[in-house]
PDB file of C-alpha atoms in Angstrom:
ATOM      1  CA  MET A   1     -39.239   8.355 -75.278  1.00  0.00           C
ATOM      2  CA  ARG A   2     -40.968   9.906 -72.367  1.00  0.00           C
ATOM      3  CA  ASP A   3     -38.176   8.751 -70.080  1.00  0.00           C
ATOM      4  CA  LEU A   4     -35.727  10.248 -72.277  1.00  0.00           C
ATOM      5  CA  GLY A   5     -37.343  13.380 -72.322  1.00  0.00           C
ATOM      6  CA  ALA A   6     -37.393  13.399 -68.606  1.00  0.00           C
ATOM      7  CA  GLY A   7     -33.977  12.497 -68.021  1.00  0.00           C
ATOM      8  CA  PHE A   8     -33.058  15.744 -70.485  1.00  0.00           C
ATOM      9  CA  LYS A   9     -35.079  17.798 -68.248  1.00  0.00           C
ATOM     10  CA  TYR A  10     -33.497  16.816 -65.007  1.00  0.00           C
ATOM     11  CA  LEU A  11     -30.530  18.035 -66.541  1.00  0.00           C
ATOM     12  CA  LEU A  12     -31.982  21.291 -67.540  1.00  0.00           C
ATOM     13  CA  LYS A  13     -33.373  21.794 -64.029  1.00  0.00           C
ATOM     14  CA  GLY A  14     -30.069  20.876 -62.347  1.00  0.00           C
ATOM     15  CA  GLN A  15     -28.588  23.705 -64.646  1.00  0.00           C
ATOM     16  CA  ARG A  16     -31.337  26.034 -63.516  1.00  0.00           C
ATOM     17  CA  TRP A  17     -30.945  25.030 -59.750  1.00  0.00           C
ATOM     18  CA  VAL A  18     -27.327  26.364 -59.570  1.00  0.00           C
ATOM     19  CA  ALA A  19     -27.820  29.552 -61.668  1.00  0.00           C
ATOM     20  CA  ARG A  20     -30.366  30.391 -59.050  1.00  0.00           C
ATOM     21  CA  HIS A  21     -27.855  29.676 -56.217  1.00  0.00           C
ATOM     22  CA  GLY A  22     -24.857  31.362 -57.741  1.00  0.00           C
ATOM     23  CA  LYS A  23     -22.353  30.711 -54.723  1.00  0.00           C
ATOM     24  CA  GLN A  24     -23.045  27.001 -55.104  1.00  0.00           C
ATOM     25  CA  PHE A  25     -22.007  27.396 -58.548  1.00  0.00           C
ATOM     26  CA  GLY A  26     -18.896  29.246 -57.734  1.00  0.00           C
ATOM     27  CA  PHE A  27     -17.442  26.951 -55.732  1.00  0.00           C
ATOM     28  CA  GLY A  28     -18.762  24.049 -57.755  1.00  0.00           C
ATOM     29  CA  LEU A  29     -16.093  25.202 -60.537  1.00  0.00           C
ATOM     30  CA  LEU A  30     -13.220  24.693 -58.496  1.00  0.00           C
ATOM     31  CA  PRO A  31     -13.158  20.854 -58.373  1.00  0.00           C
ATOM     32  CA  GLY A  32     -13.504  20.824 -61.904  1.00  0.00           C
ATOM     33  CA  LEU A  33     -10.768  23.289 -62.609  1.00  0.00           C
ATOM     34  CA  ILE A  34      -8.524  21.208 -60.761  1.00  0.00           C
ATOM     35  CA  THR A  35      -9.146  17.980 -62.529  1.00  0.00           C
ATOM     36  CA  LEU A  36      -9.052  20.046 -65.764  1.00  0.00           C
ATOM     37  CA  VAL A  37      -5.519  21.372 -65.350  1.00  0.00           C
ATOM     38  CA  LEU A  38      -4.419  17.782 -63.946  1.00  0.00           C
ATOM     39  CA  TYR A  39      -5.503  16.107 -67.046  1.00  0.00           C
ATOM     40  CA  ALA A  40      -4.499  18.741 -69.293  1.00  0.00           C
ATOM     41  CA  ALA A  41      -0.810  18.408 -68.237  1.00  0.00           C
ATOM     42  CA  ALA A  42      -1.396  14.789 -68.629  1.00  0.00           C
ATOM     43  CA  LEU A  43      -2.701  14.594 -72.149  1.00  0.00           C
ATOM     44  CA  VAL A  44       0.208  17.469 -73.217  1.00  0.00           C
ATOM     45  CA  ALA A  45       3.125  15.313 -71.694  1.00  0.00           C
ATOM     46  CA  LEU A  46       1.518  12.332 -73.482  1.00  0.00           C
ATOM     47  CA  ALA A  47       1.249  14.324 -76.744  1.00  0.00           C
ATOM     48  CA  LEU A  48       5.007  15.428 -76.275  1.00  0.00           C
ATOM     49  CA  TRP A  49       6.355  12.003 -75.270  1.00  0.00           C
ATOM     50  CA  GLY A  50       4.133   9.682 -76.380  1.00  0.00           C
ATOM     51  CA  ALA A  51       6.138   8.916 -79.536  1.00  0.00           C
ATOM     52  CA  ASP A  52       9.005   8.378 -77.568  1.00  0.00           C
ATOM     53  CA  PHE A  53       7.078   5.801 -75.455  1.00  0.00           C
ATOM     54  CA  VAL A  54       5.841   3.871 -77.989  1.00  0.00           C
ATOM     55  CA  GLY A  55       9.055   3.760 -79.495  1.00  0.00           C
ATOM     56  CA  TRP A  56      10.620   2.212 -75.799  1.00  0.00           C
ATOM     57  CA  ALA A  57       7.658  -0.207 -75.896  1.00  0.00           C
ATOM     58  CA  THR A  58       8.331  -1.376 -79.323  1.00  0.00           C
ATOM     59  CA  PRO A  59      12.267  -2.659 -79.595  1.00  0.00           C
ATOM     60  CA  PHE A  60      11.178  -5.540 -81.917  1.00  0.00           C
ATOM     61  CA  ALA A  61      10.418  -2.768 -84.765  1.00  0.00           C
ATOM     62  CA  ASP A  62      13.990  -0.734 -84.563  1.00  0.00           C
ATOM     63  CA  ASP A  63      15.106  -2.981 -87.345  1.00  0.00           C
ATOM     64  CA  TRP A  64      12.130  -2.062 -89.506  1.00  0.00           C
ATOM     65  CA  THR A  65      12.700  -0.329 -92.929  1.00  0.00           C
ATOM     66  CA  SER A  66      10.691   2.792 -94.138  1.00  0.00           C
ATOM     67  CA  PRO A  67       8.174   3.614 -94.068  1.00  0.00           C
ATOM     68  CA  TRP A  68       6.739   0.837 -92.050  1.00  0.00           C
ATOM     69  CA  GLN A  69       8.528   1.526 -88.914  1.00  0.00           C
ATOM     70  CA  GLY A  70       7.139   5.305 -88.787  1.00  0.00           C
ATOM     71  CA  LEU A  71       3.613   4.325 -89.687  1.00  0.00           C
ATOM     72  CA  PHE A  72       3.417   1.284 -87.375  1.00  0.00           C
ATOM     73  CA  ARG A  73       4.749   3.373 -84.432  1.00  0.00           C
ATOM     74  CA  GLY A  74       2.335   6.712 -85.683  1.00  0.00           C
ATOM     75  CA  LEU A  75      -0.483   4.456 -85.703  1.00  0.00           C
ATOM     76  CA  LEU A  76       0.326   3.158 -82.233  1.00  0.00           C
ATOM     77  CA  THR A  77       1.014   6.851 -80.834  1.00  0.00           C
ATOM     78  CA  ALA A  78      -2.389   8.162 -82.254  1.00  0.00           C
ATOM     79  CA  VAL A  79      -4.381   5.182 -80.570  1.00  0.00           C
ATOM     80  CA  LEU A  80      -2.640   5.575 -77.385  1.00  0.00           C
ATOM     81  CA  PHE A  81      -3.434   9.552 -77.582  1.00  0.00           C
ATOM     82  CA  ALA A  82      -7.088   8.401 -78.658  1.00  0.00           C
ATOM     83  CA  LEU A  83      -7.691   6.122 -75.793  1.00  0.00           C
ATOM     84  CA  ALA A  84      -6.231   8.443 -73.166  1.00  0.00           C
ATOM     85  CA  LEU A  85      -8.947  10.895 -74.817  1.00  0.00           C
ATOM     86  CA  LEU A  86     -11.583   8.526 -74.397  1.00  0.00           C
ATOM     87  CA  LEU A  87     -10.559   7.270 -70.501  1.00  0.00           C
ATOM     88  CA  SER A  88     -10.467  11.312 -69.789  1.00  0.00           C
ATOM     89  CA  VAL A  89     -13.961  11.637 -70.627  1.00  0.00           C
ATOM     90  CA  ILE A  90     -14.996   8.617 -68.922  1.00  0.00           C
ATOM     91  CA  THR A  91     -13.026   9.142 -65.731  1.00  0.00           C
ATOM     92  CA  PHE A  92     -13.631  13.042 -65.424  1.00  0.00           C
ATOM     93  CA  THR A  93     -16.636  13.022 -63.367  1.00  0.00           C
ATOM     94  CA  ALA A  94     -15.439  10.247 -60.739  1.00  0.00           C
ATOM     95  CA  VAL A  95     -12.190  12.249 -60.238  1.00  0.00           C
ATOM     96  CA  THR A  96     -13.852  15.313 -60.060  1.00  0.00           C
ATOM     97  CA  LEU A  97     -16.186  14.055 -57.443  1.00  0.00           C
ATOM     98  CA  LEU A  98     -13.779  12.651 -55.370  1.00  0.00           C
ATOM     99  CA  ILE A  99     -11.871  15.897 -55.354  1.00  0.00           C
ATOM    100  CA  GLY A 100     -14.677  18.083 -54.647  1.00  0.00           C
ATOM    101  CA  GLN A 101     -16.454  15.563 -52.444  1.00  0.00           C
ATOM    102  CA  PRO A 102     -17.195  17.725 -49.326  1.00  0.00           C
ATOM    103  CA  PHE A 103     -18.601  20.494 -51.811  1.00  0.00           C
ATOM    104  CA  TYR A 104     -20.470  18.254 -53.662  1.00  0.00           C
ATOM    105  CA  GLU A 105     -22.342  16.673 -50.881  1.00  0.00           C
ATOM    106  CA  SER A 106     -23.310  19.797 -49.330  1.00  0.00           C
ATOM    107  CA  LEU A 107     -24.633  20.927 -52.884  1.00  0.00           C
ATOM    108  CA  SER A 108     -26.632  17.675 -53.183  1.00  0.00           C
ATOM    109  CA  GLU A 109     -27.956  18.322 -49.564  1.00  0.00           C
ATOM    110  CA  LYS A 110     -29.327  21.764 -50.319  1.00  0.00           C
ATOM    111  CA  VAL A 111     -31.024  20.696 -53.620  1.00  0.00           C
ATOM    112  CA  ASP A 112     -32.974  17.926 -51.297  1.00  0.00           C
ATOM    113  CA  ARG A 113     -33.731  20.685 -48.711  1.00  0.00           C
ATOM    114  CA  ASP A 114     -35.006  22.921 -51.411  1.00  0.00           C
ATOM    115  CA  VAL A 115     -37.321  20.409 -53.171  1.00  0.00           C
ATOM    116  CA  SER A 116     -38.198  18.367 -50.015  1.00  0.00           C
ATOM    117  CA  PRO A 117     -41.997  18.768 -48.591  1.00  0.00           C
ATOM    118  CA  ASP A 118     -40.624  19.092 -45.164  1.00  0.00           C
ATOM    119  CA  GLY A 119     -37.402  21.144 -46.125  1.00  0.00           C
ATOM    120  CA  THR A 120     -35.105  18.220 -44.739  1.00  0.00           C
ATOM    121  CA  ALA A 121     -32.540  15.777 -46.502  1.00  0.00           C
ATOM    122  CA  PRO A 122     -31.125  12.548 -45.651  1.00  0.00           C
ATOM    123  CA  GLU A 123     -27.781  12.772 -44.120  1.00  0.00           C
ATOM    124  CA  SER A 124     -24.996  10.383 -43.749  1.00  0.00           C
ATOM    125  CA  ASP A 125     -23.799   9.260 -40.231  1.00  0.00           C
ATOM    126  CA  LEU A 126     -20.017   8.269 -41.923  1.00  0.00           C
ATOM    127  CA  PRO A 127     -17.156  10.374 -41.189  1.00  0.00           C
ATOM    128  CA  LEU A 128     -15.503  12.474 -44.163  1.00  0.00           C
ATOM    129  CA  TRP A 129     -12.432   9.690 -44.404  1.00  0.00           C
ATOM    130  CA  ARG A 130     -15.087   6.761 -44.559  1.00  0.00           C
ATOM    131  CA  GLU A 131     -17.373   8.757 -47.266  1.00  0.00           C
ATOM    132  CA  LEU A 132     -14.226   9.405 -49.188  1.00  0.00           C
ATOM    133  CA  TRP A 133     -13.164   5.503 -48.953  1.00  0.00           C
ATOM    134  CA  ILE A 134     -16.163   4.379 -50.063  1.00  0.00           C
ATOM    135  CA  SER A 135     -16.565   6.739 -52.994  1.00  0.00           C
ATOM    136  CA  ALA A 136     -13.312   5.879 -54.308  1.00  0.00           C
ATOM    137  CA  ARG A 137     -13.679   2.423 -53.800  1.00  0.00           C
ATOM    138  CA  ASP A 138     -17.204   2.487 -55.989  1.00  0.00           C
ATOM    139  CA  SER A 139     -15.666   4.663 -58.348  1.00  0.00           C
ATOM    140  CA  LEU A 140     -12.815   2.358 -58.989  1.00  0.00           C
ATOM    141  CA  ARG A 141     -15.364  -0.422 -59.666  1.00  0.00           C
ATOM    142  CA  VAL A 142     -17.243   1.500 -62.109  1.00  0.00           C
ATOM    143  CA  LEU A 143     -14.009   2.601 -64.032  1.00  0.00           C
ATOM    144  CA  VAL A 144     -13.264  -1.006 -64.585  1.00  0.00           C
ATOM    145  CA  ARG A 145     -16.435  -1.510 -65.802  1.00  0.00           C
ATOM    146  CA  ALA A 146     -16.225   1.579 -67.912  1.00  0.00           C
ATOM    147  CA  LEU A 147     -12.353   0.883 -69.008  1.00  0.00           C
ATOM    148  CA  CYS A 148     -13.724  -2.556 -70.352  1.00  0.00           C
ATOM    149  CA  TRP A 149     -16.295  -1.159 -72.244  1.00  0.00           C
ATOM    150  CA  GLY A 150     -14.132   1.822 -73.725  1.00  0.00           C
ATOM    151  CA  ILE A 151     -11.496  -0.935 -74.756  1.00  0.00           C
ATOM    152  CA  LEU A 152     -14.040  -3.102 -76.484  1.00  0.00           C
ATOM    153  CA  LEU A 153     -15.829   0.157 -78.380  1.00  0.00           C
ATOM    154  CA  PHE A 154     -12.248   1.296 -79.386  1.00  0.00           C
ATOM    155  CA  GLY A 155     -11.608  -1.980 -80.941  1.00  0.00           C
ATOM    156  CA  LEU A 156     -14.697  -1.696 -82.709  1.00  0.00           C
ATOM    157  CA  GLY A 157     -14.153   1.523 -83.874  1.00  0.00           C
ATOM    158  CA  PHE A 158     -11.782   0.029 -86.644  1.00  0.00           C
ATOM    159  CA  ILE A 159     -14.573  -2.082 -88.296  1.00  0.00           C
ATOM    160  CA  PRO A 160     -14.990   0.036 -91.343  1.00  0.00           C
ATOM    161  CA  VAL A 161     -18.172   2.389 -91.801  1.00  0.00           C
ATOM    162  CA  LEU A 162     -19.777   0.489 -88.499  1.00  0.00           C
ATOM    163  CA  GLY A 163     -16.642   1.755 -85.995  1.00  0.00           C
ATOM    164  CA  GLN A 164     -17.311   5.265 -87.692  1.00  0.00           C
ATOM    165  CA  THR A 165     -21.071   5.680 -87.478  1.00  0.00           C
ATOM    166  CA  ALA A 166     -22.749   2.918 -84.914  1.00  0.00           C
ATOM    167  CA  VAL A 167     -19.611   2.667 -82.660  1.00  0.00           C
ATOM    168  CA  PRO A 168     -19.520   6.383 -81.573  1.00  0.00           C
ATOM    169  CA  ALA A 169     -22.946   6.598 -81.056  1.00  0.00           C
ATOM    170  CA  ILE A 170     -22.781   3.527 -78.775  1.00  0.00           C
ATOM    171  CA  GLY A 171     -19.901   5.087 -76.957  1.00  0.00           C
ATOM    172  CA  PHE A 172     -21.766   8.412 -75.836  1.00  0.00           C
ATOM    173  CA  VAL A 173     -24.637   5.933 -74.559  1.00  0.00           C
ATOM    174  CA  VAL A 174     -22.625   4.087 -72.546  1.00  0.00           C
ATOM    175  CA  THR A 175     -20.463   6.820 -71.411  1.00  0.00           C
ATOM    176  CA  GLY A 176     -23.716   8.699 -70.635  1.00  0.00           C
ATOM    177  CA  PHE A 177     -24.759   5.528 -68.129  1.00  0.00           C
ATOM    178  CA  PHE A 178     -21.497   5.973 -66.412  1.00  0.00           C
ATOM    179  CA  LEU A 179     -21.666   9.609 -65.730  1.00  0.00           C
ATOM    180  CA  THR A 180     -25.031   9.327 -64.830  1.00  0.00           C
ATOM    181  CA  GLN A 181     -24.249   6.477 -62.217  1.00  0.00           C
ATOM    182  CA  GLU A 182     -21.311   8.594 -60.708  1.00  0.00           C
ATOM    183  CA  LEU A 183     -23.268  11.916 -60.306  1.00  0.00           C
ATOM    184  CA  THR A 184     -26.579  10.356 -58.781  1.00  0.00           C
ATOM    185  CA  SER A 185     -23.882   8.262 -56.185  1.00  0.00           C
ATOM    186  CA  VAL A 186     -23.736  11.618 -54.498  1.00  0.00           C
ATOM    187  CA  ALA A 187     -27.176  11.507 -53.399  1.00  0.00           C
ATOM    188  CA  LEU A 188     -27.710   7.812 -53.198  1.00  0.00           C
ATOM    189  CA  GLN A 189     -24.566   6.973 -51.134  1.00  0.00           C
ATOM    190  CA  ARG A 190     -26.228   9.569 -48.934  1.00  0.00           C
ATOM    191  CA  ARG A 191     -28.921   7.526 -48.603  1.00  0.00           C
ATOM    192  CA  SER A 192     -26.851   4.478 -47.827  1.00  0.00           C
ATOM    193  CA  VAL A 193     -27.903   2.894 -50.895  1.00  0.00           C
ATOM    194  CA  GLU A 194     -25.201   0.269 -51.984  1.00  0.00           C
ATOM    195  CA  LEU A 195     -23.493   0.227 -55.530  1.00  0.00           C
ATOM    196  CA  ARG A 196     -25.136  -2.965 -56.657  1.00  0.00           C
ATOM    197  CA  ASP A 197     -28.516  -1.205 -55.828  1.00  0.00           C
ATOM    198  CA  ARG A 198     -27.813   1.740 -57.454  1.00  0.00           C
ATOM    199  CA  LEU A 199     -26.788  -0.250 -60.865  1.00  0.00           C
ATOM    200  CA  ALA A 200     -30.157  -1.912 -60.342  1.00  0.00           C
ATOM    201  CA  LEU A 201     -32.191   1.444 -60.186  1.00  0.00           C
ATOM    202  CA  LEU A 202     -30.385   2.917 -63.094  1.00  0.00           C
ATOM    203  CA  ARG A 203     -30.833   0.078 -65.286  1.00  0.00           C
ATOM    204  CA  ALA A 204     -34.159  -0.199 -64.732  1.00  0.00           C
ATOM    205  CA  ARG A 205     -34.722   3.431 -66.000  1.00  0.00           C
ATOM    206  CA  LYS A 206     -32.223   3.029 -68.702  1.00  0.00           C
ATOM    207  CA  SER A 207     -34.101   5.622 -70.918  1.00  0.00           C
ATOM    208  CA  LEU A 208     -34.288   8.008 -68.260  1.00  0.00           C
ATOM    209  CA  VAL A 209     -30.524   7.736 -67.535  1.00  0.00           C
ATOM    210  CA  TRP A 210     -29.657   7.779 -71.157  1.00  0.00           C
ATOM    211  CA  GLY A 211     -31.772  11.278 -71.503  1.00  0.00           C
ATOM    212  CA  PHE A 212     -29.626  12.619 -68.753  1.00  0.00           C
ATOM    213  CA  GLY A 213     -26.179  11.186 -69.200  1.00  0.00           C
ATOM    214  CA  THR A 214     -25.970  10.954 -73.275  1.00  0.00           C
ATOM    215  CA  PRO A 215     -26.179  14.716 -74.062  1.00  0.00           C
ATOM    216  CA  LEU A 216     -23.666  15.334 -70.696  1.00  0.00           C
ATOM    217  CA  ALA A 217     -21.203  12.799 -72.368  1.00  0.00           C
ATOM    218  CA  VAL A 218     -21.231  14.916 -75.819  1.00  0.00           C
ATOM    219  CA  SER A 219     -20.681  18.056 -73.965  1.00  0.00           C
ATOM    220  CA  PHE A 220     -18.042  16.754 -71.522  1.00  0.00           C
ATOM    221  CA  LEU A 221     -15.841  16.588 -74.963  1.00  0.00           C
ATOM    222  CA  VAL A 222     -15.544  20.062 -74.521  1.00  0.00           C
ATOM    223  CA  PRO A 223     -13.299  20.349 -71.706  1.00  0.00           C
ATOM    224  CA  PHE A 224     -14.594  24.052 -70.327  1.00  0.00           C
ATOM    225  CA  VAL A 225     -17.865  23.042 -70.868  1.00  0.00           C
ATOM    226  CA  ALA A 226     -17.538  19.893 -68.473  1.00  0.00           C
ATOM    227  CA  VAL A 227     -16.437  22.222 -65.638  1.00  0.00           C
ATOM    228  CA  PHE A 228     -19.236  24.454 -66.064  1.00  0.00           C
ATOM    229  CA  LEU A 229     -21.820  21.939 -66.134  1.00  0.00           C
ATOM    230  CA  MET A 230     -20.755  19.889 -63.185  1.00  0.00           C
ATOM    231  CA  PRO A 231     -22.633  21.960 -60.465  1.00  0.00           C
ATOM    232  CA  GLY A 232     -25.577  21.635 -62.067  1.00  0.00           C
ATOM    233  CA  ALA A 233     -25.170  17.995 -63.161  1.00  0.00           C
ATOM    234  CA  VAL A 234     -24.665  17.122 -59.644  1.00  0.00           C
ATOM    235  CA  ALA A 235     -27.788  18.751 -58.914  1.00  0.00           C
ATOM    236  CA  GLY A 236     -29.917  17.190 -61.608  1.00  0.00           C
ATOM    237  CA  ALA A 237     -28.548  14.068 -60.481  1.00  0.00           C
ATOM    238  CA  THR A 238     -29.810  14.479 -57.037  1.00  0.00           C
ATOM    239  CA  LEU A 239     -33.415  15.553 -58.512  1.00  0.00           C
ATOM    240  CA  MET A 240     -33.274  12.282 -60.585  1.00  0.00           C
ATOM    241  CA  ALA A 241     -32.492  10.178 -57.683  1.00  0.00           C
ATOM    242  CA  ARG A 242     -35.544  11.253 -56.067  1.00  0.00           C
ATOM    243  CA  GLU A 243     -37.386  10.073 -58.600  1.00  0.00           C
ATOM    244  CA  LEU A 244     -35.497   6.805 -58.650  1.00  0.00           C
ATOM    245  CA  LEU A 245     -36.349   6.082 -55.104  1.00  0.00           C
ATOM    246  CA  GLY A 246     -40.068   7.355 -55.582  1.00  0.00           C
ATOM    247  CA  GLU A 247     -39.321  10.311 -52.804  1.00  0.00           C
ATOM    248  CA  GLU A 248     -41.791  12.942 -52.745  1.00  0.00           C
ATOM    249  CA  THR A 249     -41.208  16.720 -54.074  1.00  0.00           C
ATOM    250  CA  GLU A 250     -42.362  19.904 -52.691  1.00  0.00           C
ATOM    251  CA  ASP A 251     -45.776  19.494 -54.520  1.00  0.00           C
ATOM    252  CA  GLY A 252     -46.307  16.697 -52.262  1.00  0.00           C
ATOM    253  CA  GLU A 253     -46.385  14.290 -55.194  1.00  0.00           C
ATOM    254  CA  ARG A 254     -44.247  11.084 -55.340  1.00  0.00           C
ATOM    255  CA  ALA A 255     -41.363  11.936 -58.211  1.00  0.00           C
ATOM    256  CA  ALA A 256     -41.414   8.691 -59.638  1.00  0.00           C
ATOM    257  CA  GLY A 257     -45.177   9.044 -59.972  1.00  0.00           C
ATOM    258  CA  GLU A 258     -44.416  11.028 -62.995  1.00  0.00           C
ATOM    259  CA  SER A 259     -43.500   7.980 -65.136  1.00  0.00           C
ATOM    260  CA  ALA A 260     -45.972   4.888 -64.955  1.00  0.00           C
ATOM    261  CA  GLU A 261     -43.599   3.517 -67.423  1.00  0.00           C
ATOM    262  CA  GLY A 262     -40.617   3.427 -64.889  1.00  0.00           C
ATOM    263  CA  GLU A 263     -42.467   2.098 -61.810  1.00  0.00           C
ATOM    264  CA  THR A 264     -43.410  -0.648 -64.417  1.00  0.00           C
ATOM    265  CA  ALA A 265     -39.835  -1.291 -65.225  1.00  0.00           C
ATOM    266  CA  GLU A 266     -39.070  -1.521 -61.710  1.00  0.00           C
ATOM    267  CA  ALA A 267     -41.553  -3.935 -60.894  1.00  0.00           C
ATOM    268  CA  GLU A 268     -40.503  -6.052 -63.664  1.00  0.00           C
ATOM    269  CA  ALA A 269     -36.703  -5.703 -62.453  1.00  0.00           C
ATOM    270  CA  GLY A 270     -37.708  -6.788 -59.103  1.00  0.00           C
ATOM    271  CA  HIS A 271     -36.929  -4.170 -56.964  1.00  0.00           C
ATOM    272  CA  PRO A 272     -37.828  -4.670 -53.467  1.00  0.00           C
ATOM    273  CA  GLY A 273     -38.255  -1.367 -52.473  1.00  0.00           C
ATOM    274  CA  PRO A 274     -37.425   2.427 -52.711  1.00  0.00           C
ATOM    275  CA  TYR A 275     -34.205   1.875 -51.395  1.00  0.00           C
ATOM    276  CA  GLY A 276     -33.423  -1.197 -53.076  1.00  0.00           C
ATOM    277  CA  VAL A 277     -32.182  -3.030 -49.992  1.00  0.00           C
TER     278      VAL A 277
END
């Protein structure tokens, strides 16, 4: 429970940080707005022509009598649109981070310098094109995992009672984990932490991750809210990444030292060092 509250506090700290740095917040809105327009256009197109697509994809139902043909194709159209909405929530962060990679890298560095005792921040020695490639490759790997979870949960959603209660709650928790993974990757990739080690860090502190990512996943259901929260989410994820790695903050204490439970979890997971290598 303590880590759940700590995760949520990092989300709030990130929003407060960008509120104090208005210029960073303003630039941070642009990638989210671009992504929102692209996703909105795709969903509108699906709403307009989804039924036609389902009809084209199910020629075997052309000879079905009424009302079975309409019910069958109507259900498939609704399922297709609902799945598209789920995928848009899961992939929104990854696409926004990819579009806004240069800005979010800069924002994350500024957060690190602001809270670091010596005012420095880890910097990547890789060229921009290489960072973009690594980010896109890792995001694709994570999205494949997220897609598998999404399809599984979507199928379980048809189970009476369970599908309308427990499954949506689990869906928000799972989505929150993947959102946190994408957001912390900005700071962790700059520290040369590989995807496998990033996932190990997050799994060792699941409660912290859920406290940060689950409220964010719920808020991301409202498109414009997602756009406005993205800069602060990146800032908060950078602060949380420092705790996951046990880095010092400006008060001279190890960030991870605030949670003895988290350190115990890392030790039990066999985490070999602060950078997971």
